Backbone atoms as SQL, in Angstrom:
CREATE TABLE atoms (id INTEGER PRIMARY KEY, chain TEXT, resi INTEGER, resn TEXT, atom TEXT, x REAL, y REAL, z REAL);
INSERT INTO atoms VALUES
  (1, 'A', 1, 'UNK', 'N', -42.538, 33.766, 44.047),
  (2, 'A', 1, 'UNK', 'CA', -42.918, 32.707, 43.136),
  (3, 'A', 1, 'UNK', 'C', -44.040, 31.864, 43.718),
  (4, 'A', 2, 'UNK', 'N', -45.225, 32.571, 44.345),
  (5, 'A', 2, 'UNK', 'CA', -46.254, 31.783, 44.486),
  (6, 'A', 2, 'UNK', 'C', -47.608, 32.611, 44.374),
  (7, 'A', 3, 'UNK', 'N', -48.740, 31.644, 44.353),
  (8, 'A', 3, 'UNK', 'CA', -49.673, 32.579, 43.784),
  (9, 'A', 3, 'UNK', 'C', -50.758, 32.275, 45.418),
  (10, 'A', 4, 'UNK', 'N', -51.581, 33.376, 45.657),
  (11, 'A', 4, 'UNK', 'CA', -52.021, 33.494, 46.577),
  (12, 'A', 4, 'UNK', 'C', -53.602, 33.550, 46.331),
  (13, 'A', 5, 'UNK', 'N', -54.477, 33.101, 46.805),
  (14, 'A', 5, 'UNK', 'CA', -56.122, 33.274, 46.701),
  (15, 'A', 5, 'UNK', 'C', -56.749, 32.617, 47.953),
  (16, 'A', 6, 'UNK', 'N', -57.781, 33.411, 47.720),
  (17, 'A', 6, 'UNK', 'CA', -58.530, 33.032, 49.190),
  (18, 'A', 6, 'UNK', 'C', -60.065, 32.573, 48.350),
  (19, 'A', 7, 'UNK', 'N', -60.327, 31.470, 49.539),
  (20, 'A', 7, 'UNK', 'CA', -61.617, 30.634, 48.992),
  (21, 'A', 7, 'UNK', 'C', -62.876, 32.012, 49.078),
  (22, 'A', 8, 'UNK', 'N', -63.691, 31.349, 48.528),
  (23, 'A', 8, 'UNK', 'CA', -65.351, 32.114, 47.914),
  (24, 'A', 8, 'UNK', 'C', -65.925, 31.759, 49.386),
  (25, 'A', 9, 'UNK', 'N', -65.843, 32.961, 50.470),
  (26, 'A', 9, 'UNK', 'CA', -66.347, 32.060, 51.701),
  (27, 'A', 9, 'UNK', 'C', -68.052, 32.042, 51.364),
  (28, 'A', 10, 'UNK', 'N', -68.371, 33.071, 50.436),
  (29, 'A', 10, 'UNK', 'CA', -70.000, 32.974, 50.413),
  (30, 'A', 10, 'UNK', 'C', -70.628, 31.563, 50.005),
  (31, 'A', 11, 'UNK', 'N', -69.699, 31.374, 48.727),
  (32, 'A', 11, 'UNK', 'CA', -70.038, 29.483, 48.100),
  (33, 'A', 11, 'UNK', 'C', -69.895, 28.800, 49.089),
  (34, 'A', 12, 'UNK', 'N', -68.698, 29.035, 50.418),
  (35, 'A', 12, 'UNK', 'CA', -68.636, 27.967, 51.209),
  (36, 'A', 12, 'UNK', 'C', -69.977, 27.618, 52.107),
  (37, 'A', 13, 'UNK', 'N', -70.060, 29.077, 52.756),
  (38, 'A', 13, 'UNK', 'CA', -70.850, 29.308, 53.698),
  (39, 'A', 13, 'UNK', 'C', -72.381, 28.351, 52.871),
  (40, 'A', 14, 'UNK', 'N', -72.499, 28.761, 51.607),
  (41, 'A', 14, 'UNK', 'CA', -73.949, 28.122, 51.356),
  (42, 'A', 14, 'UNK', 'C', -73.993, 26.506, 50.742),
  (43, 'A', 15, 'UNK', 'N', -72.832, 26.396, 51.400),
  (44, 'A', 15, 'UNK', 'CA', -72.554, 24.767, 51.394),
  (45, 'A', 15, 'UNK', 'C', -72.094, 24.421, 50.290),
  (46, 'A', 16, 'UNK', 'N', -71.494, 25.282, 49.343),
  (47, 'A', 16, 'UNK', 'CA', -71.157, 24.636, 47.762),
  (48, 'A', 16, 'UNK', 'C', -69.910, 24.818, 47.494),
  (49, 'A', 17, 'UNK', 'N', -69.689, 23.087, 48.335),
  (50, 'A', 17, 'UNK', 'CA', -68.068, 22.818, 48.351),
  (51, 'A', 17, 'UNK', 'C', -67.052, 22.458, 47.303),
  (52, 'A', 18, 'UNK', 'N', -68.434, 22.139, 46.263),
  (53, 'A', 18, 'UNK', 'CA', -68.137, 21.665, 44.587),
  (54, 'A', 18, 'UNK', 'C', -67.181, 22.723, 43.690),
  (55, 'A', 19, 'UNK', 'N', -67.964, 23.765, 44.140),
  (56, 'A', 19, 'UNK', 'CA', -67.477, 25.020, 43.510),
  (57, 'A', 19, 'UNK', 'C', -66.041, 25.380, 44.104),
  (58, 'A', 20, 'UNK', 'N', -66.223, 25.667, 45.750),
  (59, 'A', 20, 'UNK', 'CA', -64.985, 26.123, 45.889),
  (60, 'A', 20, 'UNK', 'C', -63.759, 25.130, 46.100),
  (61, 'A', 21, 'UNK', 'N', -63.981, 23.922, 46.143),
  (62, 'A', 21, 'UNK', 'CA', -62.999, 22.914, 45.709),
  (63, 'A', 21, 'UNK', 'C', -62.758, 22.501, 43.876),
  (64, 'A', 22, 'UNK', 'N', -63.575, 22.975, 42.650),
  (65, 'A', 22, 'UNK', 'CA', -62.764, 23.283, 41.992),
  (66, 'A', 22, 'UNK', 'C', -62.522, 24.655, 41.566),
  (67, 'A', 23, 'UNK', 'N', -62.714, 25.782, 42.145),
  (68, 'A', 23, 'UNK', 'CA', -61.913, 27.068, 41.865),
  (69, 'A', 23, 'UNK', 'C', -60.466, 26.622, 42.455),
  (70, 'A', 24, 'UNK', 'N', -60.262, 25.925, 43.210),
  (71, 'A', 24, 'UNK', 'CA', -58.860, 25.568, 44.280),
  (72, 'A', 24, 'UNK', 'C', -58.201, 24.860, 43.048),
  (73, 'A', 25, 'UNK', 'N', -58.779, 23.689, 43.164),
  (74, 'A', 25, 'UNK', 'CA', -57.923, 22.946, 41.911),
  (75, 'A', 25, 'UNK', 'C', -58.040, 23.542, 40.264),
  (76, 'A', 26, 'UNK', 'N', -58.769, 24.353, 39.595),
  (77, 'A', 26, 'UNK', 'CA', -58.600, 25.112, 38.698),
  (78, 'A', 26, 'UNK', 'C', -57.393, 26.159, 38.545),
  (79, 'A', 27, 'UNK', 'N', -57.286, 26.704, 39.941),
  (80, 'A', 27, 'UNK', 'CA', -56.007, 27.675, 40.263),
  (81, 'A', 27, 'UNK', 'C', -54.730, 26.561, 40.307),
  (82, 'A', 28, 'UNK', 'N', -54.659, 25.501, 40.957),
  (83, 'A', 28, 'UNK', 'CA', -53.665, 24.522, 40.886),
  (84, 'A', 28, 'UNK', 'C', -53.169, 24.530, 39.847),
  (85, 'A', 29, 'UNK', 'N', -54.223, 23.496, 38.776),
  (86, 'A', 29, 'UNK', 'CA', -53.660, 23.392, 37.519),
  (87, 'A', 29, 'UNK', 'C', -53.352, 24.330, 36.648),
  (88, 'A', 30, 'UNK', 'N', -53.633, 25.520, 36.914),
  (89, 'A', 30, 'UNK', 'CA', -53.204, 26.852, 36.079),
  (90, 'A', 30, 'UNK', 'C', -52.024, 27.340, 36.337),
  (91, 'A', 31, 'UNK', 'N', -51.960, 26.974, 37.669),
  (92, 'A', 31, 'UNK', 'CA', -50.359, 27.437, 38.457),
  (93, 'A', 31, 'UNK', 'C', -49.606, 26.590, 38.199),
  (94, 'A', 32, 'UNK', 'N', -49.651, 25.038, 38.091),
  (95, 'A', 32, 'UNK', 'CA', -49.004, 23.874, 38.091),
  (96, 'A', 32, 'UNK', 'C', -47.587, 24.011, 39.025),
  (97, 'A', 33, 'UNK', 'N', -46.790, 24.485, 38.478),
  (98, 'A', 33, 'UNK', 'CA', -44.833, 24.415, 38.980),
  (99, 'A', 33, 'UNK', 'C', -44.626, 25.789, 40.198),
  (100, 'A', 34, 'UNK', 'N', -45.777, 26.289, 40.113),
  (101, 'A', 34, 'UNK', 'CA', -45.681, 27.581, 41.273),
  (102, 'A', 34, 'UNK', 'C', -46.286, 27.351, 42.718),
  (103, 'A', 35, 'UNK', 'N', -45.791, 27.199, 44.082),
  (104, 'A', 35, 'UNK', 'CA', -46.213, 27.311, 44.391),
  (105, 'A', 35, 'UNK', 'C', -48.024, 28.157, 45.134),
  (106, 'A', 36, 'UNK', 'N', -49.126, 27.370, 45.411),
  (107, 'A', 36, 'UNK', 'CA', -50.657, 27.626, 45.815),
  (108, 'A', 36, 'UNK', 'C', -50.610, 27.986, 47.238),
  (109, 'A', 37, 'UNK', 'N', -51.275, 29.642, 47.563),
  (110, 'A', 37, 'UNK', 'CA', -51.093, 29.415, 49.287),
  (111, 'A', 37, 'UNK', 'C', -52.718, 29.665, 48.938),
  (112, 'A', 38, 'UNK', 'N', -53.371, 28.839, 49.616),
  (113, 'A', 38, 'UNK', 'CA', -55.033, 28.773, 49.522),
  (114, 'A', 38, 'UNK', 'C', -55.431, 29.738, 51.133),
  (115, 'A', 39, 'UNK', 'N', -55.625, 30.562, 51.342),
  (116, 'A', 39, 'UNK', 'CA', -55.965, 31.580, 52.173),
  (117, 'A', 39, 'UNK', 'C', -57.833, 31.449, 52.523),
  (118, 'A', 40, 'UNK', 'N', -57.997, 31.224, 53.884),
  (119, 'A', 40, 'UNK', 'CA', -59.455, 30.762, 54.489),
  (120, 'A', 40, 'UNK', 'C', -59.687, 31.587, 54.942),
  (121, 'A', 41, 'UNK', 'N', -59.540, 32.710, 55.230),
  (122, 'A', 41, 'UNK', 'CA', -60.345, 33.608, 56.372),
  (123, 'A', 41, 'UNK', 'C', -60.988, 32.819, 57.352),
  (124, 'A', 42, 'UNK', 'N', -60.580, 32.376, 57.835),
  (125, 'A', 42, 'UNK', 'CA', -60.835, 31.551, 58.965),
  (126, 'A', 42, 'UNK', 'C', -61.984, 32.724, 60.165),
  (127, 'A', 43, 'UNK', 'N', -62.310, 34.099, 60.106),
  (128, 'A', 43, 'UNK', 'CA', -62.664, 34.679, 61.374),
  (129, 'A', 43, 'UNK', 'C', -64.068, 34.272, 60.421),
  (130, 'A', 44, 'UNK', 'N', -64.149, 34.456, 58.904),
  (131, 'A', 44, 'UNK', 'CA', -65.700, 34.783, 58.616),
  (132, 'A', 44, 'UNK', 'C', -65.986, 33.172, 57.747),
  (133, 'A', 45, 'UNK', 'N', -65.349, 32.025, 58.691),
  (134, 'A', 45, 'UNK', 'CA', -65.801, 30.718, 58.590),
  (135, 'A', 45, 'UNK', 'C', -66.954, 30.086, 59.601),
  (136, 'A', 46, 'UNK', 'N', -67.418, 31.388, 60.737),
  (137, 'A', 46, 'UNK', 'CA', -67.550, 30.943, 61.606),
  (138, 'A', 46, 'UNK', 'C', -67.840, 30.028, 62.708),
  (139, 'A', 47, 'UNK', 'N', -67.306, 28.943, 62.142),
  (140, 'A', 47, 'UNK', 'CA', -66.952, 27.629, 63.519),
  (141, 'A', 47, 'UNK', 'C', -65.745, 26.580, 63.245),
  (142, 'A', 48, 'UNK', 'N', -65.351, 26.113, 64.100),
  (143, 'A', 48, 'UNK', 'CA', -64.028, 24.912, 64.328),
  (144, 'A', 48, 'UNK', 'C', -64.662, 23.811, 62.905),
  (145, 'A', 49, 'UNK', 'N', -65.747, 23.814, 63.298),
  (146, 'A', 49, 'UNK', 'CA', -65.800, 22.143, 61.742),
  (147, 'A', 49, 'UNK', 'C', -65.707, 23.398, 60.515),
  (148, 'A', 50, 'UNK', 'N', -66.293, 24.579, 59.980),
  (149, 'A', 50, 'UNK', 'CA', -66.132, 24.854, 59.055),
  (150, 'A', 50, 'UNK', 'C', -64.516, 25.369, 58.454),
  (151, 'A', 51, 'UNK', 'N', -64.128, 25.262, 59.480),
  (152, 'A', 51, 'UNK', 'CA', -62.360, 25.806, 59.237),
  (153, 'A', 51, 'UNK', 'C', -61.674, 24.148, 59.172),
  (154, 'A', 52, 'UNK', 'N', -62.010, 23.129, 59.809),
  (155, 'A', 52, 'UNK', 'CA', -61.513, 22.087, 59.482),
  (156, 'A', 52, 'UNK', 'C', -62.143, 21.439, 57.842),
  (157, 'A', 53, 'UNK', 'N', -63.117, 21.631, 57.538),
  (158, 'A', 53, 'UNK', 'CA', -63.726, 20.946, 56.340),
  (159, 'A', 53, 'UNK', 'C', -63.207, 22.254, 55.214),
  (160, 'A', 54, 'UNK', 'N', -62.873, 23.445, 55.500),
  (161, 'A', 54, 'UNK', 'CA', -62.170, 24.077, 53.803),
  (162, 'A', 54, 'UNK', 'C', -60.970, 23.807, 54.442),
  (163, 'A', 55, 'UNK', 'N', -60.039, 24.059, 55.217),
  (164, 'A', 55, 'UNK', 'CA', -58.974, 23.276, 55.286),
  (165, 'A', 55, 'UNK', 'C', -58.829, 22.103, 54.351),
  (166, 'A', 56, 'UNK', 'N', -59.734, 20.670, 54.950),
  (167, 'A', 56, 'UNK', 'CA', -59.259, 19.146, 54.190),
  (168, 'A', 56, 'UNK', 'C', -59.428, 19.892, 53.013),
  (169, 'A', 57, 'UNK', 'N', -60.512, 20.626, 52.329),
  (170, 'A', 57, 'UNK', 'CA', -60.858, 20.783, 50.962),
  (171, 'A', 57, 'UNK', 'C', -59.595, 21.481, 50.107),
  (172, 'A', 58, 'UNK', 'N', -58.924, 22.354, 50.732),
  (173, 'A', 58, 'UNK', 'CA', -57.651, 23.217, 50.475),
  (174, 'A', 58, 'UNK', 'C', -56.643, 21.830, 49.943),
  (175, 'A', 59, 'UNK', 'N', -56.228, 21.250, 50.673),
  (176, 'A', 59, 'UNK', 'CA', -55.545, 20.453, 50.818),
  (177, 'A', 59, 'UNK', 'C', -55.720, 19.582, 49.683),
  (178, 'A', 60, 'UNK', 'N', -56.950, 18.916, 50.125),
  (179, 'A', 60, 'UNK', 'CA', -57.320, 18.043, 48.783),
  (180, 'A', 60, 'UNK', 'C', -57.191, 18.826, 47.336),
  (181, 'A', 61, 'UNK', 'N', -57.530, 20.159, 47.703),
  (182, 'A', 61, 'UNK', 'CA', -57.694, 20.462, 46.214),
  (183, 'A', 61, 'UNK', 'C', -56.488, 21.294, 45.356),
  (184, 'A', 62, 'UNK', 'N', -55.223, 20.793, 46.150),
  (185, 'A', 62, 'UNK', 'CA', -53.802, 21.148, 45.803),
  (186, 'A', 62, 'UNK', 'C', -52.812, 21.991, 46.595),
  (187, 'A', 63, 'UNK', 'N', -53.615, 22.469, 47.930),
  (188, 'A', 63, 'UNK', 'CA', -52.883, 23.670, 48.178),
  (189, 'A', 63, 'UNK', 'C', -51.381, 23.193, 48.704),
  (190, 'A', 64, 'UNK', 'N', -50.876, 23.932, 48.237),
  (191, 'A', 64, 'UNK', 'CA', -49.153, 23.687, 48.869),
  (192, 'A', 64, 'UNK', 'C', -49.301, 24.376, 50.800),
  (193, 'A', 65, 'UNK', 'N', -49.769, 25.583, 50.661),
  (194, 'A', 65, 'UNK', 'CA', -49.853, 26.190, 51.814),
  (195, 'A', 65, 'UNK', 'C', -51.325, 25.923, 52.132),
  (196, 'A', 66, 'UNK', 'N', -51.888, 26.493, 53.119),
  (197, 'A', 66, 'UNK', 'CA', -52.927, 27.027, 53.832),
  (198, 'A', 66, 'UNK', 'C', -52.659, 27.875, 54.807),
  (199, 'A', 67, 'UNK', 'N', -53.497, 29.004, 54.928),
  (200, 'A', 67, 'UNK', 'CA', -53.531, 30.370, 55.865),
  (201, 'A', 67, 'UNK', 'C', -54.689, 30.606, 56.506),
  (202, 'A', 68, 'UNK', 'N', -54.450, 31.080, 57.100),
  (203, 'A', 68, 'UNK', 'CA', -55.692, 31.595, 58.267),
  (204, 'A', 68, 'UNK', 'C', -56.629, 32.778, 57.793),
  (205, 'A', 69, 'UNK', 'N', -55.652, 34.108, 57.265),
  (206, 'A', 69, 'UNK', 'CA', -56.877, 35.248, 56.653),
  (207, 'A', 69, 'UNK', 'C', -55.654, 36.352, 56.169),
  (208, 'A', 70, 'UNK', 'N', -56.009, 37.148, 55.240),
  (209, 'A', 70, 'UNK', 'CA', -55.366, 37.906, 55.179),
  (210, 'A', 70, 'UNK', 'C', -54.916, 39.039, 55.872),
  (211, 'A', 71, 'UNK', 'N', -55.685, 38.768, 57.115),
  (212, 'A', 71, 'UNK', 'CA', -55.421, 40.483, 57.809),
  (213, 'A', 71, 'UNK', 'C', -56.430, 41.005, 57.634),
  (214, 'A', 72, 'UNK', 'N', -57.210, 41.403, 56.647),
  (215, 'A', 72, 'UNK', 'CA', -58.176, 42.225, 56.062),
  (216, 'A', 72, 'UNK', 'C', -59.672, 42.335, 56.848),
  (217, 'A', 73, 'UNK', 'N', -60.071, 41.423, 57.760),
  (218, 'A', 73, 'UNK', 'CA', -61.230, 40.824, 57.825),
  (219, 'A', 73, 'UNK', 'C', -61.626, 41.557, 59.064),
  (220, 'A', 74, 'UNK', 'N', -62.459, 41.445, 59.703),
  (221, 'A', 74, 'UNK', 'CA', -62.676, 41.348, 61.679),
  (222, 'A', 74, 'UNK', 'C', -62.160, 40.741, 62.556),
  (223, 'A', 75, 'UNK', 'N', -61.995, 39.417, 62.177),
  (224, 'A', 75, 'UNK', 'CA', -61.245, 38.445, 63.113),
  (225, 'A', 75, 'UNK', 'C', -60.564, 38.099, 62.333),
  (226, 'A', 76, 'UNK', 'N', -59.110, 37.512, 62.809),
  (227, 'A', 76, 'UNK', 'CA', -58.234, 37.327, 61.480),
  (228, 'A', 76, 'UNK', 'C', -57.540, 36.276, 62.194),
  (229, 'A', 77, 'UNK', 'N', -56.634, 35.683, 62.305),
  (230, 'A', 77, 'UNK', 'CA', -55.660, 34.471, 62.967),
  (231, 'A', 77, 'UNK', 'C', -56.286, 34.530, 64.548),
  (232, 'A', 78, 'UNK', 'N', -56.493, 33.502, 65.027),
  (233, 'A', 78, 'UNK', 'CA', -57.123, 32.907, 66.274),
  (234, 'A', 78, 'UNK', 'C', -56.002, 31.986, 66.378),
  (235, 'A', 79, 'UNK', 'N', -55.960, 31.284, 68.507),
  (236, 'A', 79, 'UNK', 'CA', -55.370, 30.211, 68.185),
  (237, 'A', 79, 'UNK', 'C', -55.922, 28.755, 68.020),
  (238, 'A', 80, 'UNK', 'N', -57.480, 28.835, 68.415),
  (239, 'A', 80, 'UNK', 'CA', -58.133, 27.932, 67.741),
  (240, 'A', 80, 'UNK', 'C', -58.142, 27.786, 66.496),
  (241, 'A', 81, 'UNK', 'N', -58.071, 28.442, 65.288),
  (242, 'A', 81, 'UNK', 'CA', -58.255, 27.851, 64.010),
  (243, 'A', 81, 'UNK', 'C', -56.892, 27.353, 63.729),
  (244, 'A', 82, 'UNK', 'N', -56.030, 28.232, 64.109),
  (245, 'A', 82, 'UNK', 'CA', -54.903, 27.404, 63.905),
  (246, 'A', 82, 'UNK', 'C', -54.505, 25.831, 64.252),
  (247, 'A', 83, 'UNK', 'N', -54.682, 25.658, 65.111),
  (248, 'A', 83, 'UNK', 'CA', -55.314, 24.112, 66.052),
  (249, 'A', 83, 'UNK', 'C', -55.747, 23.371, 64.744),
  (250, 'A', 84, 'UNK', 'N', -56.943, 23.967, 64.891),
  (251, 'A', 84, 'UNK', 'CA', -58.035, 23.480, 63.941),
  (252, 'A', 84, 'UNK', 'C', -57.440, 22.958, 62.142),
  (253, 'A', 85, 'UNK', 'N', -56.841, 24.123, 61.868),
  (254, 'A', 85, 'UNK', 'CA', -55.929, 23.915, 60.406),
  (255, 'A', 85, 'UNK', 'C', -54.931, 22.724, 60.586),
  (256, 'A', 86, 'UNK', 'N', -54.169, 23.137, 62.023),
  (257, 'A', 86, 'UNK', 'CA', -52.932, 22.101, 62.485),
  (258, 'A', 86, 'UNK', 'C', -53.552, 20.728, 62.016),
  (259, 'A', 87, 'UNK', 'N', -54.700, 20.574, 62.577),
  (260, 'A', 87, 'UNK', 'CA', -55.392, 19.164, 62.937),
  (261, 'A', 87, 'UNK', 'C', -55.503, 18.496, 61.268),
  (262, 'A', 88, 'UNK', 'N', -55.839, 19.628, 60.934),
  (263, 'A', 88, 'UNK', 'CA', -56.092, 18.914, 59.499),
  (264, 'A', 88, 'UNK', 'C', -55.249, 18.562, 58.398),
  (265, 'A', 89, 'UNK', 'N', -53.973, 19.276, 58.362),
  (266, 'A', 89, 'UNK', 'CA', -52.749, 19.086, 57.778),
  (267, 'A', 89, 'UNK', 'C', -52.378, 17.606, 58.936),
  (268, 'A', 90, 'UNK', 'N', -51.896, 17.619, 59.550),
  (269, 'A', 90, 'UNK', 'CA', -51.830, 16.368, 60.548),
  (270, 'A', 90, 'UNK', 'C', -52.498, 15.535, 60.183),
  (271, 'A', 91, 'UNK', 'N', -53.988, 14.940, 59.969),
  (272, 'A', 91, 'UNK', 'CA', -54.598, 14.045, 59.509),
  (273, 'A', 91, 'UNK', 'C', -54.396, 13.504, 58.023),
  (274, 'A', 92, 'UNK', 'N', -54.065, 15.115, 57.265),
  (275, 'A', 92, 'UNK', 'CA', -53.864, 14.744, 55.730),
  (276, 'A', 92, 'UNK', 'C', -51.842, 13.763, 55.791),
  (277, 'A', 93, 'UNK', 'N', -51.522, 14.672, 56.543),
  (278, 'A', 93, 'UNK', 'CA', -49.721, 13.682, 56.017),
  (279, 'A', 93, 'UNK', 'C', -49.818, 12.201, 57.024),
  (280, 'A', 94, 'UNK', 'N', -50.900, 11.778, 57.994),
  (281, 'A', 94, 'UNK', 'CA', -51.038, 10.511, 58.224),
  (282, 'A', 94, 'UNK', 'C', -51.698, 9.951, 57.191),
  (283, 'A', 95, 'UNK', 'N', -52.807, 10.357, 56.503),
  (284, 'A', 95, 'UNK', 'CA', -53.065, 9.711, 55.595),
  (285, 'A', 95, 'UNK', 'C', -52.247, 9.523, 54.569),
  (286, 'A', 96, 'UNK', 'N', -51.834, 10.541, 53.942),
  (287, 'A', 96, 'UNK', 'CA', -51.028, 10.026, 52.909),
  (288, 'A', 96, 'UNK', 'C', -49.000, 9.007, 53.349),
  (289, 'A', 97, 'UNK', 'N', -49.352, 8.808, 55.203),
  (290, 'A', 97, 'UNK', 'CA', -47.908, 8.117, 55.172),
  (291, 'A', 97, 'UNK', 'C', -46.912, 8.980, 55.380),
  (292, 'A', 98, 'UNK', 'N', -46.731, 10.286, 55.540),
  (293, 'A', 98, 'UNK', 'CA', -45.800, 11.117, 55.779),
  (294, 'A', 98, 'UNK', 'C', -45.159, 11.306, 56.601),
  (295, 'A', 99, 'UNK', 'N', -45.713, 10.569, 57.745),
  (296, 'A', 99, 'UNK', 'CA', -45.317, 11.251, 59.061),
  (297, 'A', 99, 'UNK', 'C', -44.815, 9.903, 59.777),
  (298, 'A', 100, 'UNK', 'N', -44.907, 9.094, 58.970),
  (299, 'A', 100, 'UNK', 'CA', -44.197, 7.483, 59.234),
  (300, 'A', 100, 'UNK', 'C', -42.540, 7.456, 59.472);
């Protein structure tokens, strides 16, 4: 009972965060009551800020989950991006008070 998609890393890569933050929240609201696992390929993000900035964007833009890659890729789960994802889920539940 959840629906799975991985961001447009090409839109990301060419900086058009517009787009792939609302394909994220377009899939949200289509899914509404189902759980969203928003999937980054994190190996073909290639660097620590670009895996932290679609991370916040994941987040912001509904994801219930976030993932590292499907497997599919060249580089696939690191333990830096994970860090990196950690960091940003961490920053998002201080902001929103969660972790109070």
């Amino acid at each position: 009972d959840e629906i799975d998609m991985v961001i447009s890393r090409g839109s990301f890569l060419e900086g058009n965060y517009r787009k792939v933050y609302d394909e994220i929240a377009a899939i949200r609201e289509t899914c509404k009551n189902v759980h969203l696992k928003v999937i980054l390929e994190t190996g073909e993000l290639q660097t620590p800020d670009n895996i932290y900035v679609a991370s916040k964007m994941a987040i912001d833009a509904g994801a219930d989950f976030i993932k590292t890659s499907t497997g599919k890729v060249a580089v696939n789960a690191t333990p830096q991006a994970a860090y990196v994802m950690l960091t940003a889920i961490a920053e998002n539940l201080k902001e929103i008070g969660a972790n109070e």
